[in-house]
Amino acid sequence: MQNFTYCAPTKVIFGRGVESQIGSTLKDLGASRVLLHYGSGSVKKSGLLDTVITSLTQAGLSYAELGGVAPNPKLSFIQKGIDFCRAEQIDFILAVGGGSVIDSAKAIGVGLATGNDPWQYAATGTHPEANEVFPVGVVLTLAAAGSEMSNSDVITNDLVTPWVKQGITSETVRPLVAFLNPENTYTVSKFQTGCGIVDIMMHTMERYLTGDGECDLTERLAEALLVSVREAGRTAIAHPDDYEARATLMWASSLSHNDLTGCGKQRKFPAHKLEHPISALHDNVAHGAGLSVIFPAWAQYVMQHDLMKFAQLANRVWDCPMNFDHPERTAQAGIETMKRYFAEIGMPTRMSELGITPADYAPIIDLTTKGGKQPVKSYIDLYPDDIRAIYALAE
Amino acid sequence: MQNFTYCAPTKVIFGRGVESQIGSTLKDLGASRVLLHYGSGSVKKSGLLDTVITSLTQAGLSYAELGGVAPNPKLSFIQKGIDFCRAEQIDFILAVGGGSVIDSAKAIGVGLATGNDPWQYAATGTHPEANEVFPVGVVLTLAAAGSEMSNSDVITNDLVTPWVKQGITSETVRPLVAFLNPENTYTVSKFQTGCGIVDIMMHTMERYLTGDGECDLTERLAEALLVSVREAGRTAIAHPDDYEARATLMWASSLSHNDLTGCGKQRKFPAHKLEHPISALHDNVAHGAGLSVIFPAWAQYVMQHDLMKFAQLANRVWDCPMNFDHPERTAQAGIETMKRYFAEIGMPTRMSELGITPADYAPIIDLTTKGGKQPVKSYIDLYPDDIRAIYALAE
């Protein structure tokens, strides 16, 4: 177990009807004028936004609305949001939506707290000072990104060509509070539910497969989460309004990305680093769908460097019998079983299913490796030839 | 899954050598004059206190020492601590020790923050206001009570006859920061290590066996923790200086009592309620040893009311094959296997091993049920006759 620091202070208020606590909770946190930040407007149609507004109003809080966040939230819109919040004298941002809305809210918060363009931090891998915090809360409508409890904020710079997708990692972007009502995810489509399941699993498996050696407790917690998500995922796809299944996915979304499943392990996230350029250059590719294609191929490519850990994962999470004579067969069976599971829940496992052909590879690889100069760190450094080989495994 | 609120904001700094970060971290938290609170003095002998003092001094912090906390921390000593801190103008309490030292520090903090005798809260089941917080930190030397991340504070009123042991449960008593170096537990005796293993398991199993029905993710996380502790416990008893085993126990201690393993379930803790009066009236009984005797007997007594959950625990944690024709046999085998495990790690499983005979039962039962008027809430209400029957199962 490597040394680690763990601090996940987000207050989670979980369950049916928790929206009624929004106003009083935000008031206790010092809010007076709230930005309601959301996406395409489904939260309006569903009535959720009205419920939130009622709770705010009953607590005597005022608000302004800024909807229209797009998937893979864009810097140009975030900059508008910063100006809007200044003009409206907003002192609390409440993201009502999924990962994109939350990440947009976080980035607006970074702009307001620091006075700087948030892209400056994403581009340079730097982060705001510890006291440069703008209060952000979440009403979650999609179990996937885990941004509601995470210190990550992924945004896309649409002001350059080609677009670049980068993350800010900082304790300053953790939401103060998250309201998680599983019922708010009943209407999530099968495809988006599948994307969420993959994203949750990836946040867990990327922390698991790091080559750090022994870390039993963290690994067992990760396996527990993965098995629970595997089964809840099947149920949620078949029965979208199964409360327990939606609750498992929602809570797992938060736990898989608040760092609990990474304590004592290095943070590398190679599959995310391989995927982000894909969805940055192909805006129609959902992050979860991209990961569903890339992760198994990456796993296949690097498996030999951590055979027993891949076998452990295969055995404990994917129920593959351990082959003590040939652990590599168990490891291999784990990857195959995972791919079958992804297909079962309607996720792609091949590049062509993303609409990406070999002719598209070069610019993606170029962006991934900054022109071939910066390999993706994994068990081995992944240079353009390695990445091309990984893509080939996913053809 | 029941509705829940989860917030565990304690910052955990974990691993080898983390003591060097104590001074700067406390300074960042606003400390200037620190109370070093500890127990019998083993932290002096080991050199840990000197290491802590060096770190404080290097950060420019001053300190005063108050050692001498006894196991099951006593109200009379806590009251002295409150006076001492006022006289010394202490603005941060750093507990260097295990659960008793931490709970003493927390109770002193309650006294300082509220101006009231902390017993007033324990006796009445009330708690300080949200803003009545005195900053407390922990340098942990014993993996057991989980008080380093918990909202619990258990103290013993030694100013009344018979003594009464009660808890304060409040977000105001969560430590701000905990420094967890597994090496600081290498010298913990086999017996105290065993008591810690049992205590960690109990904090997890008491949250597991609540009769709340389906709660898959939380239960699987609990099972993961229990299996990891089971194996690490065996290793730590056999090899006291095994870093990974001690690290697993230490991190599990925190996670088992910060409420992670209880999300979506009711908090009842019947075995703790049955044990506290035993160690209150028999000061030589260690809390973990008391639980090791009481919990299996309690489980045996109530098992019939939640058969499938007991079978699930037996199957997934104690490796008992599921008997689909007779789930009660699986559940029963789980309890037997757990008792054998407790014996294997040197823990008692019978009242006589605690030095308690049937002649001692009456006053314990009287204290447990407030003279027979207040049953212990469990699957069924446990009245004096039930408790006597539970004791009989542990004879």
mmCIF file with all atom_site columns, N, CA and C in Angstrom, chain A residues 166-215:
data_model
loop_
_atom_site.group_PDB
_atom_site.id
_atom_site.type_symbol
_atom_site.label_atom_id
_atom_site.label_alt_id
_atom_site.label_comp_id
_atom_site.label_asym_id
_atom_site.label_entity_id
_atom_site.label_seq_id
_atom_site.pdbx_PDB_ins_code
_atom_site.Cartn_x
_atom_site.Cartn_y
_atom_site.Cartn_z
_atom_site.occupancy
_atom_site.B_iso_or_equiv
_atom_site.pdbx_formal_charge
_atom_site.auth_seq_id
_atom_site.auth_comp_id
_atom_site.auth_asym_id
_atom_site.auth_atom_id
_atom_site.pdbx_PDB_model_num
ATOM 1   N N  . GLN A 1 166 ? -9.358  18.403 -21.530 1.00 0.00 ? 166 GLN A N  1
ATOM 2   C CA . GLN A 1 166 ? -8.388  18.279 -20.442 1.00 0.00 ? 166 GLN A CA 1
ATOM 3   C C  . GLN A 1 166 ? -9.079  18.384 -19.093 1.00 0.00 ? 166 GLN A C  1
ATOM 4   N N  . GLY A 1 167 ? -8.420  17.883 -18.073 1.00 0.00 ? 167 GLY A N  1
ATOM 5   C CA . GLY A 1 167 ? -8.995  17.932 -16.735 1.00 0.00 ? 167 GLY A CA 1
ATOM 6   C C  . GLY A 1 167 ? -8.241  18.860 -15.798 1.00 0.00 ? 167 GLY A C  1
ATOM 7   N N  . ILE A 1 168 ? -8.979  19.429 -14.858 1.00 0.00 ? 168 ILE A N  1
ATOM 8   C CA . ILE A 1 168 ? -8.380  20.104 -13.706 1.00 0.00 ? 168 ILE A CA 1
ATOM 9   C C  . ILE A 1 168 ? -8.581  19.156 -12.526 1.00 0.00 ? 168 ILE A C  1
ATOM 10  N N  . THR A 1 169 ? -7.508  18.827 -11.824 1.00 0.00 ? 169 THR A N  1
ATOM 11  C CA . THR A 1 169 ? -7.635  17.996 -10.628 1.00 0.00 ? 169 THR A CA 1
ATOM 12  C C  . THR A 1 169 ? -7.255  18.849 -9.428  1.00 0.00 ? 169 THR A C  1
ATOM 13  N N  . SER A 1 170 ? -8.210  19.078 -8.543  1.00 0.00 ? 170 SER A N  1
ATOM 14  C CA . SER A 1 170 ? -7.956  19.994 -7.426  1.00 0.00 ? 170 SER A CA 1
ATOM 15  C C  . SER A 1 170 ? -9.011  19.801 -6.350  1.00 0.00 ? 170 SER A C  1
ATOM 16  N N  . GLU A 1 171 ? -8.570  19.850 -5.095  1.00 0.00 ? 171 GLU A N  1
ATOM 17  C CA . GLU A 1 171 ? -9.532  19.753 -3.992  1.00 0.00 ? 171 GLU A CA 1
ATOM 18  C C  . GLU A 1 171 ? -10.535 20.908 -4.024  1.00 0.00 ? 171 GLU A C  1
ATOM 19  N N  . THR A 1 172 ? -10.166 22.006 -4.703  1.00 0.00 ? 172 THR A N  1
ATOM 20  C CA . THR A 1 172 ? -11.044 23.181 -4.714  1.00 0.00 ? 172 THR A CA 1
ATOM 21  C C  . THR A 1 172 ? -12.302 22.956 -5.544  1.00 0.00 ? 172 THR A C  1
ATOM 22  N N  . VAL A 1 173 ? -12.318 21.913 -6.388  1.00 0.00 ? 173 VAL A N  1
ATOM 23  C CA . VAL A 1 173 ? -13.506 21.703 -7.223  1.00 0.00 ? 173 VAL A CA 1
ATOM 24  C C  . VAL A 1 173 ? -14.454 20.619 -6.681  1.00 0.00 ? 173 VAL A C  1
ATOM 25  N N  . ARG A 1 174 ? -14.177 20.119 -5.486  1.00 0.00 ? 174 ARG A N  1
ATOM 26  C CA . ARG A 1 174 ? -15.135 19.143 -4.934  1.00 0.00 ? 174 ARG A CA 1
ATOM 27  C C  . ARG A 1 174 ? -16.431 19.864 -4.552  1.00 0.00 ? 174 ARG A C  1
ATOM 28  N N  . PRO A 1 175 ? -17.576 19.356 -4.997  1.00 0.00 ? 175 PRO A N  1
ATOM 29  C CA . PRO A 1 175 ? -18.839 19.961 -4.567  1.00 0.00 ? 175 PRO A CA 1
ATOM 30  C C  . PRO A 1 175 ? -18.990 19.912 -3.041  1.00 0.00 ? 175 PRO A C  1
ATOM 31  N N  . LEU A 1 176 ? -19.641 20.924 -2.495  1.00 0.00 ? 176 LEU A N  1
ATOM 32  C CA . LEU A 1 176 ? -19.875 20.953 -1.049  1.00 0.00 ? 176 LEU A CA 1
ATOM 33  C C  . LEU A 1 176 ? -20.959 19.959 -0.659  1.00 0.00 ? 176 LEU A C  1
ATOM 34  N N  . VAL A 1 177 ? -21.935 19.810 -1.540  1.00 0.00 ? 177 VAL A N  1
ATOM 35  C CA . VAL A 1 177 ? -23.089 18.978 -1.198  1.00 0.00 ? 177 VAL A CA 1
ATOM 36  C C  . VAL A 1 177 ? -23.639 18.347 -2.477  1.00 0.00 ? 177 VAL A C  1
ATOM 37  N N  . ALA A 1 178 ? -24.152 17.129 -2.352  1.00 0.00 ? 178 ALA A N  1
ATOM 38  C CA . ALA A 1 178 ? -24.750 16.449 -3.504  1.00 0.00 ? 178 ALA A CA 1
ATOM 39  C C  . ALA A 1 178 ? -26.072 15.817 -3.059  1.00 0.00 ? 178 ALA A C  1
ATOM 40  N N  . PHE A 1 179 ? -27.129 16.134 -3.800  1.00 0.00 ? 179 PHE A N  1
ATOM 41  C CA . PHE A 1 179 ? -28.453 15.570 -3.541  1.00 0.00 ? 179 PHE A CA 1
ATOM 42  C C  . PHE A 1 179 ? -28.680 14.442 -4.533  1.00 0.00 ? 179 PHE A C  1
ATOM 43  N N  . LEU A 1 180 ? -28.737 13.215 -4.021  1.00 0.00 ? 180 LEU A N  1
ATOM 44  C CA . LEU A 1 180 ? -28.815 12.042 -4.893  1.00 0.00 ? 180 LEU A CA 1
ATOM 45  C C  . LEU A 1 180 ? -30.146 11.317 -4.682  1.00 0.00 ? 180 LEU A C  1
ATOM 46  N N  . ASN A 1 181 ? -31.053 11.518 -5.592  1.00 0.00 ? 181 ASN A N  1
ATOM 47  C CA . ASN A 1 181 ? -32.323 10.793 -5.570  1.00 0.00 ? 181 ASN A CA 1
ATOM 48  C C  . ASN A 1 181 ? -32.359 9.853  -6.780  1.00 0.00 ? 181 ASN A C  1
ATOM 49  N N  . PRO A 1 182 ? -32.242 8.540  -6.524  1.00 0.00 ? 182 PRO A N  1
ATOM 50  C CA . PRO A 1 182 ? -32.199 7.578  -7.644  1.00 0.00 ? 182 PRO A CA 1
ATOM 51  C C  . PRO A 1 182 ? -33.381 7.695  -8.578  1.00 0.00 ? 182 PRO A C  1
ATOM 52  N N  . GLU A 1 183 ? -34.534 8.134  -8.083  1.00 0.00 ? 183 GLU A N  1
ATOM 53  C CA . GLU A 1 183 ? -35.717 8.268  -8.938  1.00 0.00 ? 183 GLU A CA 1
ATOM 54  C C  . GLU A 1 183 ? -35.471 9.249  -10.087 1.00 0.00 ? 183 GLU A C  1
ATOM 55  N N  . ASN A 1 184 ? -34.565 10.205 -9.869  1.00 0.00 ? 184 ASN A N  1
ATOM 56  C CA . ASN A 1 184 ? -34.269 11.172 -10.936 1.00 0.00 ? 184 ASN A CA 1
ATOM 57  C C  . ASN A 1 184 ? -33.492 10.563 -12.097 1.00 0.00 ? 184 ASN A C  1
ATOM 58  N N  . THR A 1 185 ? -33.140 9.277  -11.991 1.00 0.00 ? 185 THR A N  1
ATOM 59  C CA . THR A 1 185 ? -32.446 8.618  -13.106 1.00 0.00 ? 185 THR A CA 1
ATOM 60  C C  . THR A 1 185 ? -33.326 7.580  -13.807 1.00 0.00 ? 185 THR A C  1
ATOM 61  N N  . TYR A 1 186 ? -34.582 7.445  -13.384 1.00 0.00 ? 186 TYR A N  1
ATOM 62  C CA . TYR A 1 186 ? -35.476 6.455  -14.017 1.00 0.00 ? 186 TYR A CA 1
ATOM 63  C C  . TYR A 1 186 ? -35.620 6.693  -15.524 1.00 0.00 ? 186 TYR A C  1
ATOM 64  N N  . THR A 1 187 ? -35.595 7.963  -15.930 1.00 0.00 ? 187 THR A N  1
ATOM 65  C CA . THR A 1 187 ? -35.863 8.263  -17.346 1.00 0.00 ? 187 THR A CA 1
ATOM 66  C C  . THR A 1 187 ? -34.595 8.268  -18.197 1.00 0.00 ? 187 THR A C  1
ATOM 67  N N  . VAL A 1 188 ? -33.447 7.975  -17.600 1.00 0.00 ? 188 VAL A N  1
ATOM 68  C CA . VAL A 1 188 ? -32.207 7.914  -18.385 1.00 0.00 ? 188 VAL A CA 1
ATOM 69  C C  . VAL A 1 188 ? -32.325 6.761  -19.386 1.00 0.00 ? 188 VAL A C  1
ATOM 70  N N  . SER A 1 189 ? -31.978 7.017  -20.651 1.00 0.00 ? 189 SER A N  1
ATOM 71  C CA . SER A 1 189 ? -32.131 6.002  -21.703 1.00 0.00 ? 189 SER A CA 1
ATOM 72  C C  . SER A 1 189 ? -31.231 4.792  -21.435 1.00 0.00 ? 189 SER A C  1
ATOM 73  N N  . LYS A 1 190 ? -31.569 3.703  -22.099 1.00 0.00 ? 190 LYS A N  1
ATOM 74  C CA . LYS A 1 190 ? -30.737 2.500  -21.951 1.00 0.00 ? 190 LYS A CA 1
ATOM 75  C C  . LYS A 1 190 ? -29.292 2.798  -22.348 1.00 0.00 ? 190 LYS A C  1
ATOM 76  N N  . PHE A 1 191 ? -29.115 3.540  -23.442 1.00 0.00 ? 191 PHE A N  1
ATOM 77  C CA . PHE A 1 191 ? -27.753 3.826  -23.907 1.00 0.00 ? 191 PHE A CA 1
ATOM 78  C C  . PHE A 1 191 ? -26.988 4.653  -22.884 1.00 0.00 ? 191 PHE A C  1
ATOM 79  N N  . GLN A 1 192 ? -27.611 5.713  -22.377 1.00 0.00 ? 192 GLN A N  1
ATOM 80  C CA . GLN A 1 192 ? -26.918 6.548  -21.390 1.00 0.00 ? 192 GLN A CA 1
ATOM 81  C C  . GLN A 1 192 ? -26.708 5.798  -20.079 1.00 0.00 ? 192 GLN A C  1
ATOM 82  N N  . THR A 1 193 ? -27.638 4.910  -19.740 1.00 0.00 ? 193 THR A N  1
ATOM 83  C CA . THR A 1 193 ? -27.445 4.080  -18.543 1.00 0.00 ? 193 THR A CA 1
ATOM 84  C C  . THR A 1 193 ? -26.220 3.187  -18.739 1.00 0.00 ? 193 THR A C  1
ATOM 85  N N  . GLY A 1 194 ? -26.115 2.607  -19.930 1.00 0.00 ? 194 GLY A N  1
ATOM 86  C CA . GLY A 1 194 ? -24.959 1.760  -20.240 1.00 0.00 ? 194 GLY A CA 1
ATOM 87  C C  . GLY A 1 194 ? -23.651 2.546  -20.176 1.00 0.00 ? 194 GLY A C  1
ATOM 88  N N  . CYS A 1 195 ? -23.664 3.741  -20.762 1.00 0.00 ? 195 CYS A N  1
ATOM 89  C CA . CYS A 1 195 ? -22.465 4.597  -20.709 1.00 0.00 ? 195 CYS A CA 1
ATOM 90  C C  . CYS A 1 195 ? -22.065 4.868  -19.256 1.00 0.00 ? 195 CYS A C  1
ATOM 91  N N  . GLY A 1 196 ? -23.083 5.108  -18.424 1.00 0.00 ? 196 GLY A N  1
ATOM 92  C CA . GLY A 1 196 ? -22.816 5.377  -17.007 1.00 0.00 ? 196 GLY A CA 1
ATOM 93  C C  . GLY A 1 196 ? -22.201 4.169  -16.311 1.00 0.00 ? 196 GLY A C  1
ATOM 94  N N  . ILE A 1 197 ? -22.750 2.990  -16.581 1.00 0.00 ? 197 ILE A N  1
ATOM 95  C CA . ILE A 1 197 ? -22.230 1.763  -15.966 1.00 0.00 ? 197 ILE A CA 1
ATOM 96  C C  . ILE A 1 197 ? -20.750 1.597  -16.330 1.00 0.00 ? 197 ILE A C  1
ATOM 97  N N  . VAL A 1 198 ? -20.442 1.793  -17.621 1.00 0.00 ? 198 VAL A N  1
ATOM 98  C CA . VAL A 1 198 ? -19.048 1.647  -18.061 1.00 0.00 ? 198 VAL A CA 1
ATOM 99  C C  . VAL A 1 198 ? -18.163 2.696  -17.378 1.00 0.00 ? 198 VAL A C  1
ATOM 100 N N  . ASP A 1 199 ? -18.632 3.931  -17.309 1.00 0.00 ? 199 ASP A N  1
ATOM 101 C CA . ASP A 1 199 ? -17.832 4.995  -16.710 1.00 0.00 ? 199 ASP A CA 1
ATOM 102 C C  . ASP A 1 199 ? -17.533 4.682  -15.238 1.00 0.00 ? 199 ASP A C  1
ATOM 103 N N  . ILE A 1 200 ? -18.553 4.236  -14.506 1.00 0.00 ? 200 ILE A N  1
ATOM 104 C CA . ILE A 1 200 ? -18.364 3.878  -13.090 1.00 0.00 ? 200 ILE A CA 1
ATOM 105 C C  . ILE A 1 200 ? -17.335 2.752  -12.978 1.00 0.00 ? 200 ILE A C  1
ATOM 106 N N  . MET A 1 201 ? -17.508 1.732  -13.801 1.00 0.00 ? 201 MET A N  1
ATOM 107 C CA . MET A 1 201 ? -16.560 0.606  -13.756 1.00 0.00 ? 201 MET A CA 1
ATOM 108 C C  . MET A 1 201 ? -15.140 1.060  -14.090 1.00 0.00 ? 201 MET A C  1
ATOM 109 N N  . MET A 1 202 ? -15.027 1.959  -15.064 1.00 0.00 ? 202 MET A N  1
ATOM 110 C CA . MET A 1 202 ? -13.702 2.427  -15.471 1.00 0.00 ? 202 MET A CA 1
ATOM 111 C C  . MET A 1 202 ? -13.022 3.219  -14.357 1.00 0.00 ? 202 MET A C  1
ATOM 112 N N  . HIS A 1 203 ? -13.791 4.080  -13.675 1.00 0.00 ? 203 HIS A N  1
ATOM 113 C CA . HIS A 1 203 ? -13.189 4.849  -12.581 1.00 0.00 ? 203 HIS A CA 1
ATOM 114 C C  . HIS A 1 203 ? -12.637 3.915  -11.510 1.00 0.00 ? 203 HIS A C  1
ATOM 115 N N  . THR A 1 204 ? -13.257 2.752  -11.402 1.00 0.00 ? 204 THR A N  1
ATOM 116 C CA . THR A 1 204 ? -12.822 1.785  -10.397 1.00 0.00 ? 204 THR A CA 1
ATOM 117 C C  . THR A 1 204 ? -11.664 0.941  -10.927 1.00 0.00 ? 204 THR A C  1
ATOM 118 N N  . MET A 1 205 ? -11.802 0.433  -12.144 1.00 0.00 ? 205 MET A N  1
ATOM 119 C CA . MET A 1 205 ? -10.761 -0.462 -12.684 1.00 0.00 ? 205 MET A CA 1
ATOM 120 C C  . MET A 1 205 ? -9.476  0.290  -13.027 1.00 0.00 ? 205 MET A C  1
ATOM 121 N N  . GLU A 1 206 ? -9.602  1.546  -13.424 1.00 0.00 ? 206 GLU A N  1
ATOM 122 C CA . GLU A 1 206 ? -8.386  2.322  -13.711 1.00 0.00 ? 206 GLU A CA 1
ATOM 123 C C  . GLU A 1 206 ? -7.562  2.519  -12.438 1.00 0.00 ? 206 GLU A C  1
ATOM 124 N N  . ARG A 1 207 ? -8.261  2.598  -11.301 1.00 0.00 ? 207 ARG A N  1
ATOM 125 C CA . ARG A 1 207 ? -7.541  2.731  -10.029 1.00 0.00 ? 207 ARG A CA 1
ATOM 126 C C  . ARG A 1 207 ? -7.001  1.383  -9.545  1.00 0.00 ? 207 ARG A C  1
ATOM 127 N N  . TYR A 1 208 ? -7.564  0.318  -10.071 1.00 0.00 ? 208 TYR A N  1
ATOM 128 C CA . TYR A 1 208 ? -7.243  -1.047 -9.620  1.00 0.00 ? 208 TYR A CA 1
ATOM 129 C C  . TYR A 1 208 ? -6.000  -1.559 -10.336 1.00 0.00 ? 208 TYR A C  1
ATOM 130 N N  . LEU A 1 209 ? -5.941  -1.314 -11.648 1.00 0.00 ? 209 LEU A N  1
ATOM 131 C CA . LEU A 1 209 ? -4.877  -1.875 -12.488 1.00 0.00 ? 209 LEU A CA 1
ATOM 132 C C  . LEU A 1 209 ? -3.764  -0.852 -12.656 1.00 0.00 ? 209 LEU A C  1
ATOM 133 N N  . THR A 1 210 ? -2.946  -0.725 -11.610 1.00 0.00 ? 210 THR A N  1
ATOM 134 C CA . THR A 1 210 ? -1.918  0.318  -11.607 1.00 0.00 ? 210 THR A CA 1
ATOM 135 C C  . THR A 1 210 ? -0.513  -0.242 -11.459 1.00 0.00 ? 210 THR A C  1
ATOM 136 N N  . GLY A 1 211 ? -0.415  -1.547 -11.163 1.00 0.00 ? 211 GLY A N  1
ATOM 137 C CA . GLY A 1 211 ? 0.913   -2.125 -10.984 1.00 0.00 ? 211 GLY A CA 1
ATOM 138 C C  . GLY A 1 211 ? 1.582   -1.764 -9.677  1.00 0.00 ? 211 GLY A C  1
ATOM 139 N N  . ASP A 1 212 ? 0.781   -1.409 -8.656  1.00 0.00 ? 212 ASP A N  1
ATOM 140 C CA . ASP A 1 212 ? 1.364   -1.006 -7.371  1.00 0.00 ? 212 ASP A CA 1
ATOM 141 C C  . ASP A 1 212 ? 1.610   -2.162 -6.419  1.00 0.00 ? 212 ASP A C  1
ATOM 142 N N  . GLY A 1 213 ? 1.259   -3.371 -6.809  1.00 0.00 ? 213 GLY A N  1
ATOM 143 C CA . GLY A 1 213 ? 1.451   -4.487 -5.896  1.00 0.00 ? 213 GLY A CA 1
ATOM 144 C C  . GLY A 1 213 ? 0.343   -4.570 -4.865  1.00 0.00 ? 213 GLY A C  1
ATOM 145 N N  . GLU A 1 214 ? 0.699   -5.091 -3.678  1.00 0.00 ? 214 GLU A N  1
ATOM 146 C CA . GLU A 1 214 ? -0.301  -5.443 -2.665  1.00 0.00 ? 214 GLU A CA 1
ATOM 147 C C  . GLU A 1 214 ? -1.070  -4.230 -2.147  1.00 0.00 ? 214 GLU A C  1
ATOM 148 N N  . CYS A 1 215 ? -2.379  -4.346 -2.112  1.00 0.00 ? 215 CYS A N  1
ATOM 149 C CA . CYS A 1 215 ? -3.227  -3.273 -1.571  1.00 0.00 ? 215 CYS A CA 1
ATOM 150 C C  . CYS A 1 215 ? -4.603  -3.874 -1.329  1.00 0.00 ? 215 CYS A C  1
#
